[in-house]
Short mmCIF file of C-alpha atoms in Angstrom, two decimals:
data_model
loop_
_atom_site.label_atom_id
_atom_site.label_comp_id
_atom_site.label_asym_id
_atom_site.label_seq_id
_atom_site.Cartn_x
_atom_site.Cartn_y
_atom_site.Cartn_z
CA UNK A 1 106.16 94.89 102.63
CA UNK A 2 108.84 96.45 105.01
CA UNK A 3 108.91 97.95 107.91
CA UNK A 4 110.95 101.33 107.15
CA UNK A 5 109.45 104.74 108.29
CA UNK A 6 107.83 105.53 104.93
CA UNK A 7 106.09 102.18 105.50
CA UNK A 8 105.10 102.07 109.22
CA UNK A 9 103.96 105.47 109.42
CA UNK A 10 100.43 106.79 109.01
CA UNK A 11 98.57 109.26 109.67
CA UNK A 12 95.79 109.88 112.52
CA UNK A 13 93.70 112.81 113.40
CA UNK A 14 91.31 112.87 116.15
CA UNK A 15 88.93 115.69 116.30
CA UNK A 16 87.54 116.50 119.14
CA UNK A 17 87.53 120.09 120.30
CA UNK A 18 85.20 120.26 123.01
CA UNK A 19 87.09 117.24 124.53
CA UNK A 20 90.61 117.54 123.63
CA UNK A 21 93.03 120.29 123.18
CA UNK A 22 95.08 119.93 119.94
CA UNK A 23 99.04 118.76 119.96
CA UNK A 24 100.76 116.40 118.48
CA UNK A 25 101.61 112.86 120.40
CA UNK A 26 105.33 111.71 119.81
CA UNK A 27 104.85 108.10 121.21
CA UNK A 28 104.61 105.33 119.15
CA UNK A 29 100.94 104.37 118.77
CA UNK A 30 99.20 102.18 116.55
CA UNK A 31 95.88 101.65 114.29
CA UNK A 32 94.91 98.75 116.90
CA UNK A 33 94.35 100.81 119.22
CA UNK A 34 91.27 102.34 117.62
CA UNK A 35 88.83 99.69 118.62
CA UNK A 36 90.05 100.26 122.37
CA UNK A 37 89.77 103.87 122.17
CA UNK A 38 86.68 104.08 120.22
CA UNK A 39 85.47 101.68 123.41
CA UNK A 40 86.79 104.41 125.76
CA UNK A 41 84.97 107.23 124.26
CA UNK A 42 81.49 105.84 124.56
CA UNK A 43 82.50 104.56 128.10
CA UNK A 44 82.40 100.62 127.00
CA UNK A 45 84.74 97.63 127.10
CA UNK A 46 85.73 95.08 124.46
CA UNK A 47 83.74 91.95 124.62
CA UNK A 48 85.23 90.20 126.86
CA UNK A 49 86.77 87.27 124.87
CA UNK A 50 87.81 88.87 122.32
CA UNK A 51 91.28 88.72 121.44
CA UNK A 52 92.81 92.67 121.48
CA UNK A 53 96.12 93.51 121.09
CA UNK A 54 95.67 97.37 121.02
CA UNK A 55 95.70 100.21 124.19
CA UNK A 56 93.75 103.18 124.58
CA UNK A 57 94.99 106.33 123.26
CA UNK A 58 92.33 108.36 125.53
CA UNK A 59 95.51 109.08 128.07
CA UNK A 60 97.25 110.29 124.92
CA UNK A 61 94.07 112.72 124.13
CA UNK A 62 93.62 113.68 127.17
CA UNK A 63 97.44 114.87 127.68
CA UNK A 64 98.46 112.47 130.19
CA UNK A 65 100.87 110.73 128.18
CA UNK A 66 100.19 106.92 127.59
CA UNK A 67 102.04 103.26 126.17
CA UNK A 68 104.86 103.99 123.49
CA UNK A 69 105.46 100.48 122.28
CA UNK A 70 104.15 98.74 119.32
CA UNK A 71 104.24 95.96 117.20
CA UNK A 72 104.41 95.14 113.83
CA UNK A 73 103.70 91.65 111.96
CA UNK A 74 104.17 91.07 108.43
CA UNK A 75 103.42 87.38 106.56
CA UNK A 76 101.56 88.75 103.21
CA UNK A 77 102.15 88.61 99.70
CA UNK A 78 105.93 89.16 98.66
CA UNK A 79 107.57 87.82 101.87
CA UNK A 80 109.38 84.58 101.76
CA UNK A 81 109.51 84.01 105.83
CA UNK A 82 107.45 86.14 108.62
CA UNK A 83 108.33 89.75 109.04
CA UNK A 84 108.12 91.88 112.64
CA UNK A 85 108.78 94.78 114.16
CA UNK A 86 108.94 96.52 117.74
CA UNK A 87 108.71 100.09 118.11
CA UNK A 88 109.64 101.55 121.75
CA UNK A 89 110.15 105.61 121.60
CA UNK A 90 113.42 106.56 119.71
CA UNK A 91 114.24 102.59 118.50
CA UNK A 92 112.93 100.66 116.33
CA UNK A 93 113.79 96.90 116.28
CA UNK A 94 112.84 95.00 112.93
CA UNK A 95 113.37 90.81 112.41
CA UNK A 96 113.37 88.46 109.51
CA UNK A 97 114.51 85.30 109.53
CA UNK A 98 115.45 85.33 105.98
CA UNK A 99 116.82 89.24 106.47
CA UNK A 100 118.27 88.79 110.16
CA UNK A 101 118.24 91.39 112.50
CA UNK A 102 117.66 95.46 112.14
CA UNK A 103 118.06 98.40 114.67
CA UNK A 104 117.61 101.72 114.56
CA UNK A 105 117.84 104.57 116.40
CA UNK A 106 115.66 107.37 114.56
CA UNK A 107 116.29 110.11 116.78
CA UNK A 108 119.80 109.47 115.52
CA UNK A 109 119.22 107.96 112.50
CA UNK A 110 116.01 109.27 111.04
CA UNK A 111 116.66 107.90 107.46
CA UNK A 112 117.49 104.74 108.80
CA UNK A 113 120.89 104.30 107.10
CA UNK A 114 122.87 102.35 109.76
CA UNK A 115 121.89 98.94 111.36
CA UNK A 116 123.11 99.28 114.60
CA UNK A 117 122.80 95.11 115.16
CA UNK A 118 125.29 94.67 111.96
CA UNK A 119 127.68 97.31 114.46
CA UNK A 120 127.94 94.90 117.26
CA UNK A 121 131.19 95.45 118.35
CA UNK A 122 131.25 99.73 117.68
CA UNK A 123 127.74 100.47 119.48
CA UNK A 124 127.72 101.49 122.99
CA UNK A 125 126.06 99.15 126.37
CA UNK A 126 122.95 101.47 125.82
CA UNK A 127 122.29 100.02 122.40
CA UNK A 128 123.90 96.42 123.09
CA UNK A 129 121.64 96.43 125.88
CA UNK A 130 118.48 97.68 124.55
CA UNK A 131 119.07 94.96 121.60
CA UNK A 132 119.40 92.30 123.86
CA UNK A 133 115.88 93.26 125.36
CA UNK A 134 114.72 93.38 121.72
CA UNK A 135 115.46 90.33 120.70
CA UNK A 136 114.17 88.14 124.27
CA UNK A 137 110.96 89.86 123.65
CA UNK A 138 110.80 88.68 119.88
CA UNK A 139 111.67 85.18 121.41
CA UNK A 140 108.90 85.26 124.16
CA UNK A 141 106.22 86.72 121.56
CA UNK A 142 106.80 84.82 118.17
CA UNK A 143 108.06 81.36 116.88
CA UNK A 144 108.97 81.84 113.37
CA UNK A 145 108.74 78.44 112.84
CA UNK A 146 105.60 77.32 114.04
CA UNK A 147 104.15 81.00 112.25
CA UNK A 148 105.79 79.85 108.54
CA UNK A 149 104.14 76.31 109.07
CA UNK A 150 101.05 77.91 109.78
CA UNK A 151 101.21 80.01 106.23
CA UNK A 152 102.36 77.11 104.52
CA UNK A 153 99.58 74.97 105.72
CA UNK A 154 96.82 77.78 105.03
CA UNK A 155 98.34 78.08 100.94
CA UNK A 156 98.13 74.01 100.72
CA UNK A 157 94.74 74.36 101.91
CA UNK A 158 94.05 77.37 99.62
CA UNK A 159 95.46 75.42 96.71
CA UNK A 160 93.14 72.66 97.27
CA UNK A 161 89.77 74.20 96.57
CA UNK A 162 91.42 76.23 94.14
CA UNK A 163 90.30 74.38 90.94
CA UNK A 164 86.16 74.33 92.55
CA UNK A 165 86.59 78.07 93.02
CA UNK A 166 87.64 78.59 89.53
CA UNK A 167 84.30 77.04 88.26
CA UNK A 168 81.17 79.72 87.57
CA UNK A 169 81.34 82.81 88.45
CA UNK A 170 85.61 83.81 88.96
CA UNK A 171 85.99 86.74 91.19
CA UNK A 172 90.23 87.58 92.08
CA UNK A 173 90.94 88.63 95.73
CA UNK A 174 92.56 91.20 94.68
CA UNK A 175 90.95 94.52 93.97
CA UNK A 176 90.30 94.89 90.75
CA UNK A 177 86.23 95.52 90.30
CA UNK A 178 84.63 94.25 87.46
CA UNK A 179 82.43 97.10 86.90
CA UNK A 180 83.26 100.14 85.48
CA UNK A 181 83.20 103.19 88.44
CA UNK A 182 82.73 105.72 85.95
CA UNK A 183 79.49 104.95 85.06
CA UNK A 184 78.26 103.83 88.43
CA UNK A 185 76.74 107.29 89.20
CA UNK A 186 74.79 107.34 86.20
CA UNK A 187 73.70 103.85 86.56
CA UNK A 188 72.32 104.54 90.54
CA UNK A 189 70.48 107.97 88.76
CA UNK A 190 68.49 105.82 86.53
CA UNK A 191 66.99 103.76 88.92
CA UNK A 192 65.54 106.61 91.01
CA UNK A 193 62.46 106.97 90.82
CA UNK A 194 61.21 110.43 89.72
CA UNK A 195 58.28 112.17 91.50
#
């Protein structure tokens, strides 16, 4: 529900040795660009319509570099106004309207402990500039407004039809199964048949 390294960050191996030679890729990359990829691989494109936000990371396995931008949106459970982020190599750019504005450089600042925006008048033009460019883009790409009226309008709705769904059969979104996974093994053995 943040955007803070030990958040953003995770993990991807691609295995591929007859393709690929191993290394490790530094640029900022994301899990949307799987689909795009994937596509890539088996020497296909995206249906045509349908909406994609990720890049290829084929230029990335192949060793020919590739994009090092991404983006982040947050509007789940425990927020109480949209969340985003930009990541562009060594900076990463994080808004909130209820937590205002956060940059960081994490070459410099790896643990994230100083919000350059809050430092307006002791960073250099590099950083005043590169925050400037941060926060157009967020303007061009997302209207916090219109996005929280959105959310609001989808919980009314939700609300609604909340007593119907309650009737019968009650099953939480959340993931908590009613069955018990221990004995769900055993369960599948018995209904085997034996030859």
């Amino acid at each position: 529900m943040n955007y803070f390294e030990s958040s953003v960050r995770v993990p991807l191996l691609v295995y591929h040795p007859r393709e690929f030679q191993p290394h490790r890729v530094k640029e900022n990359v994301s899990t949307v660009d799987i689909l795009p990829t994937m596509c890539d691989l088996i020497g296909i494109k995206p249906f045509a319509g349908l909406p994609m936000d990720g890049l290829s990371l084929l230029p990335h396995l192949q060793g020919t570099g590739g994009h090092d931008k991404v983006y982040g949106e947050y509007t789940g459970e425990g927020t109480i106004s949209p969340l985003m982020m930009i990541k562009e190599g060594p900076w990463k750019y994080i808004y909130c309207p209820s937590d205002g504005t956060q940059l960081y450089n994490l070459e410099k600042d790896p643990l994230e402990l100083v919000n350059l925006a809050k430092k307006k008048v002791e960073i250099d033009e590099e950083t005043m500039s590169k925050l400037r460019a941060f926060e157009n883009e967020r303007e061009g790409l997302w209207s916090f407004e219109d996005i929280t009226k959105d959310v609001l309008h989808s919980q009314r709705k939700r609300r609604l039809v909340w007593s119907a769904l309650r009737k019968g059969k009650f099953a939480s979104w959340d993931f908590n199964p009613t069955d018990d996974g221990t004995t769900k093994y055993g369960d599948w053995l018995h209904q085997i048949p034996y030859r």
